[in-house]
Coordinates of C-alpha atoms in Angstrom, one line a residue:
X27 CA 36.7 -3.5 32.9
X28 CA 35.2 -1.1 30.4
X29 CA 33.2 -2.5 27.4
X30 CA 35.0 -1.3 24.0
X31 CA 33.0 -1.4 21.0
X32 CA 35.4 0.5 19.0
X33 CA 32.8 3.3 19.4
X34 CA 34.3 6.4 20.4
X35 CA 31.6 6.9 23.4
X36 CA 33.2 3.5 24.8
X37 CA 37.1 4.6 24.2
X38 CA 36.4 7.4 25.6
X39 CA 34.5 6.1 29.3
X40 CA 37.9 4.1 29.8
X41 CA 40.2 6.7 28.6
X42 CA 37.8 9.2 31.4
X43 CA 38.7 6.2 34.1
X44 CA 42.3 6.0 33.6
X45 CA 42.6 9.8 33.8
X46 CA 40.8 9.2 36.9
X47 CA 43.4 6.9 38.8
X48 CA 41.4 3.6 38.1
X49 CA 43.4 0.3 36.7
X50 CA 41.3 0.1 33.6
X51 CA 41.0 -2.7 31.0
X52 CA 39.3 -2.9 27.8
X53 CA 37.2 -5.8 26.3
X54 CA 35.6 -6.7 23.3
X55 CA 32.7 -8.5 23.7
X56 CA 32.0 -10.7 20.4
X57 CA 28.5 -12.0 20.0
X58 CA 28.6 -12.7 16.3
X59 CA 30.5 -14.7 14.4
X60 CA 31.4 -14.2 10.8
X61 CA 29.9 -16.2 9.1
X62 CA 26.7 -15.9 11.0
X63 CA 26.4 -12.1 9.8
X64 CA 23.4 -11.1 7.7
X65 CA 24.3 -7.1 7.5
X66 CA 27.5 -5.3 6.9
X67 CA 28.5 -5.0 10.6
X68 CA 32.3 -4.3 10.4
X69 CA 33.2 -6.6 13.8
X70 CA 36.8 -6.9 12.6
X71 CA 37.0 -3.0 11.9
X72 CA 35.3 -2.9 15.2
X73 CA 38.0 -5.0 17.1
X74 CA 40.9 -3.2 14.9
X75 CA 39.7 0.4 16.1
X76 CA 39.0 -1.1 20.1
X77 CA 42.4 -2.4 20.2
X78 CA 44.2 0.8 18.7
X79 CA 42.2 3.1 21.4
X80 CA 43.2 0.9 24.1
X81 CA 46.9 1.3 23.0
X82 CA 46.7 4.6 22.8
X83 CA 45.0 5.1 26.5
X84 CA 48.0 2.8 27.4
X85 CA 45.2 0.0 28.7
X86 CA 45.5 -4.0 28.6
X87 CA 43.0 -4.9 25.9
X88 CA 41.4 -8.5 25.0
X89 CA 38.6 -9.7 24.2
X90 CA 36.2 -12.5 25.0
X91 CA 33.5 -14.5 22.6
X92 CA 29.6 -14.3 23.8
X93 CA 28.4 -15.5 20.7
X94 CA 26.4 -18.7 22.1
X95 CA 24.6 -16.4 24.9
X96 CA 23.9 -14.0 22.4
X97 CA 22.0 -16.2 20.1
X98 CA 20.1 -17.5 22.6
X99 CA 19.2 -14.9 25.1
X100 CA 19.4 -12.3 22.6
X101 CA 18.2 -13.5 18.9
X102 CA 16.2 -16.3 19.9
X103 CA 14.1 -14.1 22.1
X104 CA 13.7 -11.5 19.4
X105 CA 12.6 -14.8 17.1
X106 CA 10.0 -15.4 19.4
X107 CA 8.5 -12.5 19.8
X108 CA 8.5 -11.7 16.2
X109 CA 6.6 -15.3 15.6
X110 CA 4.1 -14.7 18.6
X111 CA 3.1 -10.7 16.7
X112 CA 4.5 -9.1 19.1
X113 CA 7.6 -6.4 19.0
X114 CA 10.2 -7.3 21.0
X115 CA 13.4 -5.0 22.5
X116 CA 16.8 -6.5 21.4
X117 CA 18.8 -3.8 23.2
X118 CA 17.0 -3.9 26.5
X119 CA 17.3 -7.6 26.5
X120 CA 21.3 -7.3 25.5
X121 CA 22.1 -4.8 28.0
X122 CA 19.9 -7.3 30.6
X123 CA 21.6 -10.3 29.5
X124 CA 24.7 -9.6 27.7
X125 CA 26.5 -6.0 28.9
X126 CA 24.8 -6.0 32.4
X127 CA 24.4 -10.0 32.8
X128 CA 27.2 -12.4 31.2
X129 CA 29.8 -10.2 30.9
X130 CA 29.5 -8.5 34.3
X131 CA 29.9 -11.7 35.8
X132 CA 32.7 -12.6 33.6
X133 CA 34.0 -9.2 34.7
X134 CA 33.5 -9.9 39.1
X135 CA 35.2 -14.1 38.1
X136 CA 38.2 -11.9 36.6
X137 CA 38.7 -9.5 39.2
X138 CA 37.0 -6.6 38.3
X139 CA 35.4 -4.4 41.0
X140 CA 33.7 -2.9 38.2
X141 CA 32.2 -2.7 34.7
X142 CA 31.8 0.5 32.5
X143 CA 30.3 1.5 29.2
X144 CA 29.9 3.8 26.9
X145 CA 26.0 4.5 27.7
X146 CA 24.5 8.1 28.0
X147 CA 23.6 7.8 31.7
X148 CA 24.0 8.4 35.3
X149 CA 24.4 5.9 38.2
X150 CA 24.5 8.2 41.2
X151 CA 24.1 6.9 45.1
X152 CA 21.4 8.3 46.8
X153 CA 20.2 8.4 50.7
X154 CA 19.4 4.5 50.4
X155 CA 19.9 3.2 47.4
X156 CA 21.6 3.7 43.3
X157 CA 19.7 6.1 41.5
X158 CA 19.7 5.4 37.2
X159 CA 19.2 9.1 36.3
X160 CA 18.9 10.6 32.8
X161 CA 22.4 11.2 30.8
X162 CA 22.9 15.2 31.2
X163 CA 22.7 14.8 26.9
X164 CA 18.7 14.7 26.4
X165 CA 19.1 13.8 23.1
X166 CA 21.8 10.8 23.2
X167 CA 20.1 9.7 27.2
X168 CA 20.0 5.6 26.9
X169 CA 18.2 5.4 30.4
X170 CA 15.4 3.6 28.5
X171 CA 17.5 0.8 27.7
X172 CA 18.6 0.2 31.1
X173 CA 15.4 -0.1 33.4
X174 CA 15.8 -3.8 33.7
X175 CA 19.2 -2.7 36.3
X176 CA 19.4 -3.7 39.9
X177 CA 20.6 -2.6 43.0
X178 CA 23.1 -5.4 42.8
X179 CA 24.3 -4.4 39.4
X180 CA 24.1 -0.7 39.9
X181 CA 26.8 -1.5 42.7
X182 CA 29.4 -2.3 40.0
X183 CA 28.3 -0.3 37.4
X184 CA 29.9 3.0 35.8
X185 CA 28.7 5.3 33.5
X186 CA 32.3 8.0 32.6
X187 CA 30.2 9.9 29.8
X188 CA 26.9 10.5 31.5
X189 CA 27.8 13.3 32.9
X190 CA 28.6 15.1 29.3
X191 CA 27.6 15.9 25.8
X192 CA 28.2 13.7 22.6
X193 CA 30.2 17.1 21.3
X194 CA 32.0 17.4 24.3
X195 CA 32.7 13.5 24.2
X196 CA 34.4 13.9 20.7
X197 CA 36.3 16.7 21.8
X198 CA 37.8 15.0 24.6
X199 CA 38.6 12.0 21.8
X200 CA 39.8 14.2 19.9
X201 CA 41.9 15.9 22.2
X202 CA 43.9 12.6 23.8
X203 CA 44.2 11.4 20.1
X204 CA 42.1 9.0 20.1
X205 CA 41.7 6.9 16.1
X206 CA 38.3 6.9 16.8
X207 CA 37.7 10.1 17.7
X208 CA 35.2 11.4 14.6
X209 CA 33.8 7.6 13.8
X210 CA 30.3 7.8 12.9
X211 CA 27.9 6.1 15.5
X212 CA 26.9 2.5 15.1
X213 CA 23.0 2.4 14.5
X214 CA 20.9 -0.5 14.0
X215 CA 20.4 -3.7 16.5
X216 CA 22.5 -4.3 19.4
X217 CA 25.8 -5.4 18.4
X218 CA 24.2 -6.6 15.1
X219 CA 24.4 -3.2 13.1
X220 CA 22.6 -2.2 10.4
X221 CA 20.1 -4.2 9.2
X222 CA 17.0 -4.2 7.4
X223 CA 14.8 -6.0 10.2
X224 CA 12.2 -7.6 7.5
X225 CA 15.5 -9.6 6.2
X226 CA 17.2 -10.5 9.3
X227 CA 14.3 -12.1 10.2
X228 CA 13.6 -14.1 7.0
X229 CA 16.8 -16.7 7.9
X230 CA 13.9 -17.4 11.1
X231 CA 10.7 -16.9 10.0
X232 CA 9.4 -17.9 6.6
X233 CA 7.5 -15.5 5.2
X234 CA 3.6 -16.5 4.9
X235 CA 1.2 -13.7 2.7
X236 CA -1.6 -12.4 4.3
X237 CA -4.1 -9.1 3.8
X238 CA -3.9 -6.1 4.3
X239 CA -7.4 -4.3 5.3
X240 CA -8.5 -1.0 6.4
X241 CA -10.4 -0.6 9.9
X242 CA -13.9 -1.1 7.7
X243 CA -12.9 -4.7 6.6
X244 CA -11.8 -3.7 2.9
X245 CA -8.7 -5.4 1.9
X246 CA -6.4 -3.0 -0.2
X247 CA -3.0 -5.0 -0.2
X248 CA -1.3 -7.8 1.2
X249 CA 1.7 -8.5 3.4
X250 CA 4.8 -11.2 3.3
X251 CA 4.5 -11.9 6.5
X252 CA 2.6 -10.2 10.0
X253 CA 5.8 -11.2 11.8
X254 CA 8.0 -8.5 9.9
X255 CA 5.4 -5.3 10.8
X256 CA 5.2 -3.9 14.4
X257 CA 2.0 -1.6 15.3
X258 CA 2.5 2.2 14.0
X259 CA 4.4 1.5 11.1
X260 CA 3.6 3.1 7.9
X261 CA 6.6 2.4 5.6
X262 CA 7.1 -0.8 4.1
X263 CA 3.3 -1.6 3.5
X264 CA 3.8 -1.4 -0.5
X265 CA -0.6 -0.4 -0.9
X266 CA 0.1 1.0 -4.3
X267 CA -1.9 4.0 -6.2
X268 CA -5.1 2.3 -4.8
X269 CA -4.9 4.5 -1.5
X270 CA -3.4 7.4 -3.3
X271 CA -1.8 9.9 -1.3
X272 CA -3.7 8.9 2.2
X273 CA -1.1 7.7 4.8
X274 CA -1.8 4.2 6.3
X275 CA -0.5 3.0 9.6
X276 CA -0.7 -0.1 11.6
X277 CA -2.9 -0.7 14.2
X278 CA -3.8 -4.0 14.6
X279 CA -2.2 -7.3 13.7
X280 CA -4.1 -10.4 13.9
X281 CA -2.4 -13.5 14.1
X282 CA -4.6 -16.4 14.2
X283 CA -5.9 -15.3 10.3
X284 CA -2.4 -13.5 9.2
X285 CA -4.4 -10.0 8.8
X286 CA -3.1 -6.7 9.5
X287 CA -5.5 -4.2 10.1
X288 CA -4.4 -0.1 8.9
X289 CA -6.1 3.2 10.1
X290 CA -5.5 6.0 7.5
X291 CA -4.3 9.4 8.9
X292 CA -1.6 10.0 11.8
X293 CA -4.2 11.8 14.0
X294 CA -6.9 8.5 13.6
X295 CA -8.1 8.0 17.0
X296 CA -8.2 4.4 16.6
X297 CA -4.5 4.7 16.1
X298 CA -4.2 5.8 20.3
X299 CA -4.5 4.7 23.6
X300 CA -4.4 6.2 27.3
X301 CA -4.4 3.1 29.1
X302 CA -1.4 0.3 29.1
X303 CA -1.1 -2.7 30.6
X304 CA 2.4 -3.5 31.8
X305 CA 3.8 -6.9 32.3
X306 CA 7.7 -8.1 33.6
X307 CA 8.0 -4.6 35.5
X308 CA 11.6 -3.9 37.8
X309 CA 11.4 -1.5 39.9
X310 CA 15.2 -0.2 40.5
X311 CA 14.9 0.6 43.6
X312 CA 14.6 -3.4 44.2
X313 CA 11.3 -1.9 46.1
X314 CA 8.0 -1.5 44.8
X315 CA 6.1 1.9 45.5
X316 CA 2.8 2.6 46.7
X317 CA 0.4 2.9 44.2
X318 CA -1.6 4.7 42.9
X319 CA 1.5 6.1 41.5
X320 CA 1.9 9.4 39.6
X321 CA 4.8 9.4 37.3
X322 CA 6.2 10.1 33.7
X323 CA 6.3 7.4 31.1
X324 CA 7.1 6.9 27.4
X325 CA 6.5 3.9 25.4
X326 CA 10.1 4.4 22.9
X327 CA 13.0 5.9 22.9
X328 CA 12.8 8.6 20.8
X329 CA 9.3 9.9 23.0
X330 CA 9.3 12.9 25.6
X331 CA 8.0 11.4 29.0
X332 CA 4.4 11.8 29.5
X333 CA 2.3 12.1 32.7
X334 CA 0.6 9.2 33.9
X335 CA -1.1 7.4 36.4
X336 CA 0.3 3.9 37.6
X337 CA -2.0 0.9 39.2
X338 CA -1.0 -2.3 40.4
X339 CA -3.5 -4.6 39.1
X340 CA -2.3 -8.0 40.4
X341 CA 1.1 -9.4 41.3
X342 CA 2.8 -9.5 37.6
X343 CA 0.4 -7.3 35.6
X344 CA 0.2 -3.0 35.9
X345 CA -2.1 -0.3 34.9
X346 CA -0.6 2.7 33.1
X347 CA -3.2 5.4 32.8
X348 CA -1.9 8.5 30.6
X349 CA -3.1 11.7 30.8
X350 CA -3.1 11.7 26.9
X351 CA -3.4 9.7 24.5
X352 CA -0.1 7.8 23.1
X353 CA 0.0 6.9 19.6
X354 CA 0.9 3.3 18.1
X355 CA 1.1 1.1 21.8
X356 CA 3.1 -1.9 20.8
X357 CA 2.8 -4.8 22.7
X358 CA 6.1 -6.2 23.4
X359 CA 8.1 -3.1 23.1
X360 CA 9.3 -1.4 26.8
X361 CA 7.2 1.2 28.7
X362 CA 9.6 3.5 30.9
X363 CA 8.8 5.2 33.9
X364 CA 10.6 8.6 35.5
X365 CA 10.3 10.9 38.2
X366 CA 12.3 14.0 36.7
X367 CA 15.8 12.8 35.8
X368 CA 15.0 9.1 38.0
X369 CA 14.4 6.2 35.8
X370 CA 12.0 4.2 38.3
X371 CA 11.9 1.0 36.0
X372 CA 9.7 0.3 33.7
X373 CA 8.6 -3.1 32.3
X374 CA 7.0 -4.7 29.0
X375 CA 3.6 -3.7 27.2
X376 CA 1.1 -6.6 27.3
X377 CA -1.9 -4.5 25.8

């Protein structure tokens, strides 16, 4: 059973499987309801534009209604995350407990031997084991969002389009006449769409005014609410002609007195760190290493791995030690790990 968003990277993993002799259907998973929606995601063009791809690949198509898991595995842990200061990963957690969780299991009670999706990545069998590996497109790879896998999962996982570009994706679209072949890609949170974060999570989290200070304890603005501001951020502070055209970023929220504290200048040295501690880790592998461990890591998506050192300091907490500096560590957010095109695993920053 393939996943279809109505995204052509989706349409065209199950179109890529039928051409390959598989017995493929197409599902779309709904997670939010209508009137629940606080953004312009277009569900119903969604489902429209799923169904016609599926008609045209000459698939069964349906669909089946998450919404329920969704809130609370999905939204409900972003909620709390955002209310305890820290920056939580809605697309990890929906390809952990959504994609890769509910619906696979759905997909194994229905009588699928697999699931696929639309992700830019590779799920290769090695000597022993599944290997997650890099999509062969550097710059659309989604590996980061799928270090939470399993052996088990891996198992009855596909990935069709890992193994090509997102221009050579549209072209093949294009080619076998798919409707969605040119759609733009969705952006935004995970299934949710486009959405200014700051308002999504005002229907959770009143807002509650706060100040703003600079690393030397001067206040020079104030804040709606330290929930709605992640570490490293630098738009959305609103400080006004009084820090005229000196750059601000985030370094330091403090919860218990509703402060956040700003370093000015990208290249502040308060504004970096070289050593992470890591909490939740999965190794893929379902086996941990030896440690110390030399390996790459980055701290978002949109980083180039960087070398680093791994410790194991006691049974649920690691030491990431990087060989330079990383700029804006958010606790919360996901650190990766790699050797070469492996994803190893990765867990969730503590510190």
């Amino acid at each position: 059973m393939v996943a279809l968003s109505g995204g052509v990277d989706s349409s065209v993993a199950a179109y890529l499987l039928k051409k390959q002799g598989f017995h493929v259907e197409g599902v779309y998973i709904h997670v939010w309801s209508a009137e629940d929606y606080l953004s312009d995601c277009p569900w119903q063009e969604d489902i429209k534009i799923a169904a016609e791809a599926a008609e045209v690949i000459g698939i069964r198509f349906r669909s089946i209604h998450l919404e329920d898991e969704y809130k609370s595995r999905v939204v409900e842990y972003m909620v709390e995350g955002y209310s305890a200061g820290v920056t939580p990963n809605p697309d990890v957690m929906c390809n952990q407990e959504i994609k890769f969780g509910v619906f696979l299991k759905w997909a194994m009670q229905e009588g699928a031997e697999y699931v696929a999706t639309g992700h830019y990545a590779r799920n290769e069998l090695g000597i022993t084991d599944y290997e997650l590996r890099k999509g062969l497109d550097k710059n659309k790879d989604q590996s980061y969002f799928l270090y939470t896998l399993t052996q088990d999962k891996l198992a009855k996982i596909l990935f069709p389009i890992g193994e090509y570009t997102k221009p050579t994706v549209r072209k093949i679209a294009k080619k076998a006449l798919l409707p969605n072949w040119n759609r733009k890609d969705s952006q935004g949170i995970c299934f949710i769409g486009k959405v200014e974060l700051p308002k999504f999570l005002q229907n959770y989290i009143k807002p509650k005014k706060g100040d703003i200070i600079t690393t030397d304890g001067e206040k020079i603005g104030e804040h709606n609410g330290i929930f709605y501001y992640t570490i490293g951020q630098r738009h959305g502070l609103h400080l006004g002609s009084k820090t005229g055209s000196e750059v601000y970023y985030i370094r330091e929220k403090r919860l218990k007195d509703n402060v956040i504290v700003v370093a000015k200048g990208e290249n502040n040295p308060l504004l970096y760190s070289k050593k992470i501690t890591a909490i939740n880790v999965n190794w893929i592998s379902g086996e941990e290493p030896e440690f110390p461990l030399a390996a790459l890591a980055k701290i978002r998506y949109r980083q180039s791995e960087e070398i680093c050192k791994i410790e194991k300091i006691d049974d649920k907490r690691y030491r990431v030690i990087f060989a330079k500096p990383q700029f804006a560590v958010a606790p919360g957010q996901s650190i990766v790990f790699y050797k070469k095109e492996k994803c190893l695993g990765g867990g969730i920053m503590e510190s």
